PDB file of C-alpha atoms in Angstrom:
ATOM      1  CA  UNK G 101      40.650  16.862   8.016  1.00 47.00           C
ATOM      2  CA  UNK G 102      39.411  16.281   4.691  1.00 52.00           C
ATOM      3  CA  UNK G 103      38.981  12.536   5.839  1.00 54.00           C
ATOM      4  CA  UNK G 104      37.240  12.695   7.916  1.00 53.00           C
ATOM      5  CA  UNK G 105      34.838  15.118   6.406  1.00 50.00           C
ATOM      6  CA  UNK G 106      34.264  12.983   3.152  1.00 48.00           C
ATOM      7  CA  UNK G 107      33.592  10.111   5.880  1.00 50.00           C
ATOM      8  CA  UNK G 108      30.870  12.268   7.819  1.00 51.00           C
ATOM      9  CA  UNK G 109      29.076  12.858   4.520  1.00 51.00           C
ATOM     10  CA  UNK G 110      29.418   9.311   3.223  1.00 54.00           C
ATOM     11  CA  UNK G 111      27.904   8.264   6.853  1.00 57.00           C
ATOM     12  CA  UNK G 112      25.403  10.899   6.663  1.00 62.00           C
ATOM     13  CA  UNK G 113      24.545   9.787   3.086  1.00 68.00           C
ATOM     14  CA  UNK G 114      23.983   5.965   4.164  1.00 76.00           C
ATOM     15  CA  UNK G 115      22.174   7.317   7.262  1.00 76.00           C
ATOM     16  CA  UNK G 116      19.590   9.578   5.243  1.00 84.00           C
ATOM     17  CA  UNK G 117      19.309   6.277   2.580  1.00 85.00           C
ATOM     18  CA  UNK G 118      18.613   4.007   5.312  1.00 88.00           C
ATOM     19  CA  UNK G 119      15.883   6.460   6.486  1.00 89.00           C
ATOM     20  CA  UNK G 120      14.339   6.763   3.222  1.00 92.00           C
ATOM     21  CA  UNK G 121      14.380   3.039   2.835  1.00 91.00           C
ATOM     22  CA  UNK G 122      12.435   2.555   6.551  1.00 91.00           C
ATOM     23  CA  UNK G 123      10.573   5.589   5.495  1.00 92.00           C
ATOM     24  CA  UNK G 124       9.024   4.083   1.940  1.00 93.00           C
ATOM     25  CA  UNK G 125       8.244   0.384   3.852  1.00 92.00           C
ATOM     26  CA  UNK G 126       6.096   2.457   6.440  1.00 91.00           C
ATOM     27  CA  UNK G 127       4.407   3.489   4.011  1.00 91.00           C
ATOM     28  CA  UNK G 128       3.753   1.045   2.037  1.00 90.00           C
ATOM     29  CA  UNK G 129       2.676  -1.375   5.078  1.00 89.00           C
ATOM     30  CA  UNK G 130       0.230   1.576   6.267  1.00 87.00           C
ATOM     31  CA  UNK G 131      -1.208   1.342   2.504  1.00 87.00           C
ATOM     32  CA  UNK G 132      -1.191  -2.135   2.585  1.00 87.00           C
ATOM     33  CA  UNK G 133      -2.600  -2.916   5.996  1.00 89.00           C
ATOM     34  CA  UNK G 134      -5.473  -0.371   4.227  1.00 85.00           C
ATOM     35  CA  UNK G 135      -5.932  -2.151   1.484  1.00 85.00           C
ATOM     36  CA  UNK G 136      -6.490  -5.393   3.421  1.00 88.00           C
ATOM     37  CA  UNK G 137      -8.785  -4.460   5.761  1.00 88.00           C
ATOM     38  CA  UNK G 138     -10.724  -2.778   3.030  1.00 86.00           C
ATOM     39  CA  UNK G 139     -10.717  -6.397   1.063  1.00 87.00           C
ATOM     40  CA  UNK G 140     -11.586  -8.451   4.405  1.00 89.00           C
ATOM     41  CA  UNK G 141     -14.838  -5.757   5.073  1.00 89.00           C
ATOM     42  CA  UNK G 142     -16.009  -6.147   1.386  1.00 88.00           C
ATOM     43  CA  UNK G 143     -15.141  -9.904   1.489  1.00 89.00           C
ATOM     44  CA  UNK G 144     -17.507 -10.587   4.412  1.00 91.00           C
ATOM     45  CA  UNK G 145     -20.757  -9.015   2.547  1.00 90.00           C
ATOM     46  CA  UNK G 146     -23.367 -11.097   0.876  1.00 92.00           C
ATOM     47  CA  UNK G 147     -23.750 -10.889  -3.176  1.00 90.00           C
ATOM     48  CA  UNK G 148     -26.753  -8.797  -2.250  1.00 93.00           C
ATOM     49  CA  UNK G 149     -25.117  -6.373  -0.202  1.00 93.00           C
ATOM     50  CA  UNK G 150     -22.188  -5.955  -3.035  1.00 89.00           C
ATOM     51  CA  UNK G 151     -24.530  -5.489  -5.570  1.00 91.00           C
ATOM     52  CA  UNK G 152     -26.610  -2.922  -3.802  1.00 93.00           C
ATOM     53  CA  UNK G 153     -23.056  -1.040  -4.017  1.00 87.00           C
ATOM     54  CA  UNK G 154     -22.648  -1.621  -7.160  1.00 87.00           C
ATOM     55  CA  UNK G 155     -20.287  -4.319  -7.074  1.00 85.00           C
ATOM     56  CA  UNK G 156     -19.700  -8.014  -7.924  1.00 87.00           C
ATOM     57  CA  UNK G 157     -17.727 -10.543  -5.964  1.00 85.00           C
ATOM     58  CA  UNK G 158     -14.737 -10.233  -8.596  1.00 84.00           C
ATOM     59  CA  UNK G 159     -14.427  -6.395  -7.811  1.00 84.00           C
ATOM     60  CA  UNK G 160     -13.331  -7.015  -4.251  1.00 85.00           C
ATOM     61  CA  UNK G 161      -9.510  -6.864  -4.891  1.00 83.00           C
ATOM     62  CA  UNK G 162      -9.526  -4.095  -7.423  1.00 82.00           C
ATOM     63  CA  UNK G 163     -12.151  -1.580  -5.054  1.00 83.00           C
ATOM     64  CA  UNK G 164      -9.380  -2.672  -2.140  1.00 81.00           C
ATOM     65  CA  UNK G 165      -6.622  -1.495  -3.642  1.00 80.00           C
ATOM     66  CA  UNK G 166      -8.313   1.273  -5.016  1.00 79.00           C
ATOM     67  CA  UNK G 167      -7.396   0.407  -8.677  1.00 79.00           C
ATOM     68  CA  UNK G 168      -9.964   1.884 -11.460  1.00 78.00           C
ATOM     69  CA  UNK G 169     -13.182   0.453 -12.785  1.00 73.00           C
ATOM     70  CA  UNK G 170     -12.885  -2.538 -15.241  1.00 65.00           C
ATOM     71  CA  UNK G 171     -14.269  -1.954 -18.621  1.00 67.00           C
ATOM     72  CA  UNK G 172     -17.052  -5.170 -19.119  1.00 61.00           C
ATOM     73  CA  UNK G 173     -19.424  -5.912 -21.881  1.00 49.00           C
TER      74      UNK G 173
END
């Protein structure tokens, strides 16, 4: 009996890891997929319509993936 109730928490303890694992790369494709269509939107506007939002072509990526505000001189 006892082996078989180490094996149902080693299965259990794959099955819950496996989950997590699936879990995480949902995620991180949903914040990805964001991030992309965030960068293809900005990507498409003139240098005009960036700057009247306070941005330059370089900030694209970083306002995409939501990163903070560059430091310039």
């Amino acid at each position: 009996m006892a082996y078989t109730t180490a094996s149902h928490i080693d299965h259990d303890g794959r099955l819950s890891g496996i989950v997590k694992g699936v879990r995480e790369f949902v995620s991180a494709w949903f914040e990805a997929s964001a991030a992309y269509t965030a960068y293809r939107e900005l990507s498409a506007l003139s240098r005009a319509e960036l700057a009247a939002r306070g941005l330059r072509r370089e900030d694209i990526g970083r306002v995409a993936m939501d990163l903070p505000k560059l430091m310039r001189e």
